[in-house]
């Protein structure tokens, strides 16, 4: 029998309808709960964490397909729910997909949405119709891969825009029905500029944390949604942890704006088998919790996992538990006058910071360091920061000033002096002087791994149960927050290294690292070195004949000074 082209197309379309992947998918109970809750009008963002083969990515791909195709997801009860809100029905949408890089987009996002096999199907022996495969009811039967969640027939043929077609690195497509556009971006690129967006799917880690705030603003005009799927061993970012914290804080709320879900691999009957259980049995409890239950393995990514507000507090919540150090601080209503003080500076204009610490007499209190005050105003210049420090410490006497010299020795284009010189000038203008360095700064250790290791040693508990680091928390709220959230950088293998992670605000914590690297000690005030006229002249000579204030290489000889 010869068929006309139109008849062939009609048969193909009927076959596609019979095997419509979205219509065949049936979510598991925990997946249903996530889909229902994420559909609430109040919800703006959702973090979906899951172990290996827990179904988090497939569930999100199904939600995306429902949104893009404007077709329902059918629950096990037969109820139909739409990912697309009623107010968007019939309209063309702009939807983004964000992968870590183009390779991730091709291997994961494109595969889940446009290739067959996101889940399995089987032909029912009674109805002879295709349906979702049930690993319990259909045990012993051989399933086949479901067709693509978004079939090629739904795409405008002329709209396929590839970054790399061979690697399936898709940039954008347009759907036939209503002109909805799906655009993919790698997180490694600059954040895309342009029109507001209806919805965004972020998968796994992102290169730049700052992009997330921009994405939130992009969906705000349409009151849209962001869903972020992650495996817990993925490098956690401050933005990701922020969504997690907001979701946990709003759990049980009537109208939450943020959600956090964990999908367990052990709850997914499609992936349960003896080999999986045997593999999980070989792992530590922490890794098993991550790979099965989707629990964040934060200790591996936190720079200071041993930091604890309670353990490292200068004062105890119950004054009856105060030790000699805490009692001295309470009695003085702050740091006792005779303790030796130091100040560390992390320069710059975006987030400059200053941190003050005190060292008590060791023969009286033991070996301790007490951070007690921070100045962290946000964006400001050297002069404003110096004014704020002077206002915060009008009667303080510091032994030394220490600075991040990797940044401080830099010279701004068109200016003949370094950042350190500029801060020294600003400090002199406010009469901020230390006993040892005057208004100049000693260079802090600029190898992060070294100074981080020294601060970690301050946090370690000693045999008597004490730690060298004791933070006067009322004066250092940002320091405490940053030490808790400070994360490591991922290496080429996407595993944690010993270097600080990028795009995080850790300026006050960095000041404490420089102080740890300096190893401050108690100095009797009566024997402390003061800046005499001779020392002042020497410091002036050093500043004028070396690279940056406080430099140690000085040009001497004929014509070197005053020539």
mmCIF file of N, CA and C in Angstrom, residues 37-113:
data_model
loop_
_atom_site.group_PDB
_atom_site.id
_atom_site.type_symbol
_atom_site.label_atom_id
_atom_site.label_comp_id
_atom_site.label_asym_id
_atom_site.label_seq_id
_atom_site.Cartn_x
_atom_site.Cartn_y
_atom_site.Cartn_z
ATOM 1 N N UNK A 37 4.437 21.237 45.447
ATOM 2 C CA UNK A 37 4.883 22.389 46.227
ATOM 3 C C UNK A 37 5.550 23.440 45.355
ATOM 4 N N UNK A 38 6.347 22.992 44.387
ATOM 5 C CA UNK A 38 7.033 23.954 43.521
ATOM 6 C C UNK A 38 6.042 24.708 42.646
ATOM 7 N N UNK A 39 4.878 24.131 42.437
ATOM 8 C CA UNK A 39 3.859 24.810 41.643
ATOM 9 C C UNK A 39 3.116 25.904 42.378
ATOM 10 N N UNK A 40 3.323 26.056 43.697
ATOM 11 C CA UNK A 40 2.652 27.110 44.458
ATOM 12 C C UNK A 40 3.071 28.481 43.936
ATOM 13 N N UNK A 41 2.120 29.400 43.839
ATOM 14 C CA UNK A 41 2.409 30.734 43.309
ATOM 15 C C UNK A 41 3.439 31.480 44.148
ATOM 16 N N UNK A 42 3.496 31.211 45.434
ATOM 17 C CA UNK A 42 4.400 31.955 46.312
ATOM 18 C C UNK A 42 5.858 31.545 46.140
ATOM 19 N N UNK A 43 6.095 30.364 45.591
ATOM 20 C CA UNK A 43 7.449 29.809 45.529
ATOM 21 C C UNK A 43 8.241 30.463 44.395
ATOM 22 N N UNK A 44 9.420 30.966 44.740
ATOM 23 C CA UNK A 44 10.313 31.615 43.786
ATOM 24 C C UNK A 44 11.524 30.752 43.473
ATOM 25 N N UNK A 45 12.039 30.020 44.475
ATOM 26 C CA UNK A 45 13.271 29.264 44.287
ATOM 27 C C UNK A 45 13.172 27.922 45.004
ATOM 28 N N UNK A 46 13.877 26.942 44.449
ATOM 29 C CA UNK A 46 13.864 25.610 45.034
ATOM 30 C C UNK A 46 15.224 24.970 44.813
ATOM 31 N N UNK A 47 15.793 24.397 45.877
ATOM 32 C CA UNK A 47 17.006 23.599 45.764
ATOM 33 C C UNK A 47 16.617 22.142 45.932
ATOM 34 N N UNK A 48 16.964 21.332 44.943
ATOM 35 C CA UNK A 48 16.656 19.905 44.961
ATOM 36 C C UNK A 48 17.964 19.137 45.013
ATOM 37 N N UNK A 49 18.273 18.608 46.195
ATOM 38 C CA UNK A 49 19.502 17.857 46.401
ATOM 39 C C UNK A 49 19.179 16.378 46.392
ATOM 40 N N UNK A 50 20.041 15.601 45.773
ATOM 41 C CA UNK A 50 19.774 14.172 45.711
ATOM 42 C C UNK A 50 21.037 13.363 45.539
ATOM 43 N N UNK A 51 20.977 12.121 45.983
ATOM 44 C CA UNK A 51 22.097 11.209 45.807
ATOM 45 C C UNK A 51 22.153 10.692 44.386
ATOM 46 N N UNK A 52 23.079 9.769 44.150
ATOM 47 C CA UNK A 52 23.209 9.174 42.825
ATOM 48 C C UNK A 52 21.931 8.435 42.441
ATOM 49 N N UNK A 53 21.442 8.706 41.237
ATOM 50 C CA UNK A 53 20.275 8.016 40.690
ATOM 51 C C UNK A 53 19.063 8.124 41.608
ATOM 52 N N UNK A 54 18.904 9.299 42.207
ATOM 53 C CA UNK A 54 17.762 9.504 43.101
ATOM 54 C C UNK A 54 16.527 10.000 42.361
ATOM 55 N N UNK A 55 16.681 10.415 41.103
ATOM 56 C CA UNK A 55 15.550 10.894 40.319
ATOM 57 C C UNK A 55 15.380 12.401 40.327
ATOM 58 N N UNK A 56 16.315 13.133 40.926
ATOM 59 C CA UNK A 56 16.164 14.591 41.006
ATOM 60 C C UNK A 56 16.227 15.250 39.629
ATOM 61 N N UNK A 57 17.176 14.810 38.794
ATOM 62 C CA UNK A 57 17.336 15.436 37.481
ATOM 63 C C UNK A 57 16.194 15.074 36.548
ATOM 64 N N UNK A 58 15.743 13.819 36.604
ATOM 65 C CA UNK A 58 14.625 13.402 35.752
ATOM 66 C C UNK A 58 13.352 14.155 36.142
ATOM 67 N N UNK A 59 13.101 14.279 37.444
ATOM 68 C CA UNK A 59 11.915 15.001 37.898
ATOM 69 C C UNK A 59 11.938 16.439 37.413
ATOM 70 N N UNK A 60 13.096 17.075 37.487
ATOM 71 C CA UNK A 60 13.206 18.469 37.051
ATOM 72 C C UNK A 60 13.078 18.568 35.539
ATOM 73 N N UNK A 61 13.633 17.600 34.813
ATOM 74 C CA UNK A 61 13.480 17.599 33.358
ATOM 75 C C UNK A 61 12.014 17.438 32.959
ATOM 76 N N UNK A 62 11.284 16.612 33.688
ATOM 77 C CA UNK A 62 9.844 16.454 33.431
ATOM 78 C C UNK A 62 9.121 17.766 33.698
ATOM 79 N N UNK A 63 9.487 18.451 34.791
ATOM 80 C CA UNK A 63 8.868 19.751 35.093
ATOM 81 C C UNK A 63 9.161 20.749 33.974
ATOM 82 N N UNK A 64 10.404 20.753 33.487
ATOM 83 C CA UNK A 64 10.774 21.661 32.404
ATOM 84 C C UNK A 64 9.989 21.343 31.135
ATOM 85 N N UNK A 65 9.841 20.061 30.810
ATOM 86 C CA UNK A 65 9.098 19.677 29.610
ATOM 87 C C UNK A 65 7.642 20.112 29.710
ATOM 88 N N UNK A 66 7.045 19.940 30.890
ATOM 89 C CA UNK A 66 5.668 20.385 31.096
ATOM 90 C C UNK A 66 5.548 21.893 30.914
ATOM 91 N N UNK A 67 6.536 22.628 31.432
ATOM 92 C CA UNK A 67 6.529 24.086 31.307
ATOM 93 C C UNK A 67 6.668 24.513 29.853
ATOM 94 N N UNK A 68 7.612 23.911 29.148
ATOM 95 C CA UNK A 68 7.901 24.326 27.775
ATOM 96 C C UNK A 68 6.792 23.924 26.802
ATOM 97 N N UNK A 69 6.264 22.702 26.970
ATOM 98 C CA UNK A 69 5.252 22.194 26.040
ATOM 99 C C UNK A 69 3.839 22.629 26.409
ATOM 100 N N UNK A 70 3.677 23.204 27.612
ATOM 101 C CA UNK A 70 2.352 23.565 28.131
ATOM 102 C C UNK A 70 1.438 22.336 28.152
ATOM 103 N N UNK A 71 2.005 21.224 28.643
ATOM 104 C CA UNK A 71 1.263 19.977 28.785
ATOM 105 C C UNK A 71 1.362 19.509 30.234
ATOM 106 N N UNK A 72 0.387 18.735 30.703
ATOM 107 C CA UNK A 72 0.370 18.366 32.117
ATOM 108 C C UNK A 72 1.285 17.199 32.462
ATOM 109 N N UNK A 73 1.607 17.125 33.732
ATOM 110 C CA UNK A 73 2.237 15.945 34.315
ATOM 111 C C UNK A 73 1.112 15.126 34.943
ATOM 112 N N UNK A 74 1.070 13.845 34.652
ATOM 113 C CA UNK A 74 -0.017 13.003 35.150
ATOM 114 C C UNK A 74 0.479 12.236 36.380
ATOM 115 N N UNK A 75 -0.199 12.408 37.493
ATOM 116 C CA UNK A 75 0.189 11.751 38.733
ATOM 117 C C UNK A 75 -0.316 10.308 38.740
ATOM 118 N N UNK A 76 0.109 9.535 39.719
ATOM 119 C CA UNK A 76 -0.280 8.129 39.787
ATOM 120 C C UNK A 76 -1.780 7.963 39.942
ATOM 121 N N UNK A 77 -2.446 8.976 40.526
ATOM 122 C CA UNK A 77 -3.903 8.925 40.704
ATOM 123 C C UNK A 77 -4.665 9.292 39.441
ATOM 124 N N UNK A 78 -3.951 9.774 38.439
ATOM 125 C CA UNK A 78 -4.603 10.238 37.213
ATOM 126 C C UNK A 78 -4.791 11.747 37.205
ATOM 127 N N UNK A 79 -4.547 12.400 38.340
ATOM 128 C CA UNK A 79 -4.662 13.855 38.404
ATOM 129 C C UNK A 79 -3.603 14.497 37.514
ATOM 130 N N UNK A 80 -3.978 15.594 36.881
ATOM 131 C CA UNK A 80 -3.066 16.308 36.007
ATOM 132 C C UNK A 80 -2.663 17.644 36.635
ATOM 133 N N UNK A 81 -1.364 17.916 36.655
ATOM 134 C CA UNK A 81 -0.896 19.217 37.137
ATOM 135 C C UNK A 81 0.012 19.823 36.072
ATOM 136 N N UNK A 82 -0.078 21.130 35.939
ATOM 137 C CA UNK A 82 0.701 21.846 34.938
ATOM 138 C C UNK A 82 1.856 22.586 35.618
ATOM 139 N N UNK A 83 3.054 22.469 35.036
ATOM 140 C CA UNK A 83 4.162 23.278 35.522
ATOM 141 C C UNK A 83 3.952 24.744 35.155
ATOM 142 N N UNK A 84 3.253 24.991 34.052
ATOM 143 C CA UNK A 84 3.029 26.365 33.599
ATOM 144 C C UNK A 84 1.838 26.971 34.340
ATOM 145 N N UNK A 85 2.033 28.071 35.058
ATOM 146 C CA UNK A 85 0.907 28.707 35.757
ATOM 147 C C UNK A 85 -0.174 29.155 34.777
ATOM 148 N N UNK A 86 -1.382 29.279 35.283
ATOM 149 C CA UNK A 86 -2.508 29.660 34.443
ATOM 150 C C UNK A 86 -2.252 30.990 33.745
ATOM 151 N N UNK A 87 -1.579 31.906 34.423
ATOM 152 C CA UNK A 87 -1.366 33.246 33.851
ATOM 153 C C UNK A 87 -0.413 33.211 32.652
ATOM 154 N N UNK A 88 0.340 32.117 32.482
ATOM 155 C CA UNK A 88 1.262 31.995 31.350
ATOM 156 C C UNK A 88 0.722 31.100 30.246
ATOM 157 N N UNK A 89 -0.406 30.461 30.467
ATOM 158 C CA UNK A 89 -0.924 29.491 29.495
ATOM 159 C C UNK A 89 -1.207 30.178 28.162
ATOM 160 N N UNK A 90 -0.688 29.585 27.095
ATOM 161 C CA UNK A 90 -0.908 30.136 25.764
ATOM 162 C C UNK A 90 0.108 31.178 25.344
ATOM 163 N N UNK A 91 0.941 31.658 26.273
ATOM 164 C CA UNK A 91 1.935 32.681 25.945
ATOM 165 C C UNK A 91 3.274 32.024 25.604
ATOM 166 N N UNK A 92 4.058 32.732 24.822
ATOM 167 C CA UNK A 92 5.427 32.288 24.574
ATOM 168 C C UNK A 92 6.304 32.670 25.755
ATOM 169 N N UNK A 93 7.082 31.724 26.254
ATOM 170 C CA UNK A 93 7.920 31.956 27.425
ATOM 171 C C UNK A 93 9.388 32.046 27.024
ATOM 172 N N UNK A 94 10.183 32.643 27.910
ATOM 173 C CA UNK A 94 11.641 32.606 27.798
ATOM 174 C C UNK A 94 12.164 31.833 29.000
ATOM 175 N N UNK A 95 12.814 30.701 28.750
ATOM 176 C CA UNK A 95 13.285 29.806 29.805
ATOM 177 C C UNK A 95 14.779 29.572 29.605
ATOM 178 N N UNK A 96 15.522 29.597 30.713
ATOM 179 C CA UNK A 96 16.964 29.357 30.645
ATOM 180 C C UNK A 96 17.325 28.030 31.295
ATOM 181 N N UNK A 97 18.369 27.410 30.755
ATOM 182 C CA UNK A 97 19.002 26.265 31.394
ATOM 183 C C UNK A 97 20.463 26.607 31.634
ATOM 184 N N UNK A 98 20.935 26.427 32.866
ATOM 185 C CA UNK A 98 22.305 26.796 33.232
ATOM 186 C C UNK A 98 23.076 25.538 33.614
ATOM 187 N N UNK A 99 24.146 25.266 32.894
ATOM 188 C CA UNK A 99 25.054 24.183 33.242
ATOM 189 C C UNK A 99 26.400 24.753 33.645
ATOM 190 N N UNK A 100 27.236 23.929 34.284
ATOM 191 C CA UNK A 100 28.525 24.459 34.729
ATOM 192 C C UNK A 100 29.340 24.977 33.538
ATOM 193 N N UNK A 101 29.369 24.202 32.450
ATOM 194 C CA UNK A 101 30.053 24.629 31.233
ATOM 195 C C UNK A 101 29.334 23.997 30.044
ATOM 196 N N UNK A 102 29.854 24.251 28.833
ATOM 197 C CA UNK A 102 29.174 23.733 27.652
ATOM 198 C C UNK A 102 29.171 22.207 27.626
ATOM 199 N N UNK A 103 30.235 21.595 28.106
ATOM 200 C CA UNK A 103 30.291 20.136 28.156
ATOM 201 C C UNK A 103 29.153 19.598 29.023
ATOM 202 N N UNK A 104 28.920 20.228 30.163
ATOM 203 C CA UNK A 104 27.841 19.796 31.058
ATOM 204 C C UNK A 104 26.483 19.957 30.381
ATOM 205 N N UNK A 105 26.308 21.046 29.645
ATOM 206 C CA UNK A 105 25.036 21.268 28.942
ATOM 207 C C UNK A 105 24.787 20.153 27.935
ATOM 208 N N UNK A 106 25.834 19.768 27.179
ATOM 209 C CA UNK A 106 25.659 18.726 26.174
ATOM 210 C C UNK A 106 25.439 17.357 26.773
ATOM 211 N N UNK A 107 26.200 17.036 27.822
ATOM 212 C CA UNK A 107 26.150 15.684 28.370
ATOM 213 C C UNK A 107 24.981 15.453 29.320
ATOM 214 N N UNK A 108 24.440 16.506 29.917
ATOM 215 C CA UNK A 108 23.388 16.320 30.926
ATOM 216 C C UNK A 108 22.076 16.974 30.525
ATOM 217 N N UNK A 109 22.043 18.285 30.364
ATOM 218 C CA UNK A 109 20.771 18.972 30.127
ATOM 219 C C UNK A 109 20.169 18.608 28.776
ATOM 220 N N UNK A 110 20.988 18.634 27.731
ATOM 221 C CA UNK A 110 20.469 18.240 26.414
ATOM 222 C C UNK A 110 19.996 16.791 26.445
ATOM 223 N N UNK A 111 20.792 15.914 27.033
ATOM 224 C CA UNK A 111 20.436 14.487 27.073
ATOM 225 C C UNK A 111 19.102 14.260 27.762
ATOM 226 N N UNK A 112 18.888 14.900 28.899
ATOM 227 C CA UNK A 112 17.655 14.668 29.656
ATOM 228 C C UNK A 112 16.418 15.175 28.931
ATOM 229 N N UNK A 113 16.547 16.273 28.201
ATOM 230 C CA UNK A 113 15.368 16.887 27.573
ATOM 231 C C UNK A 113 15.114 16.406 26.144
#
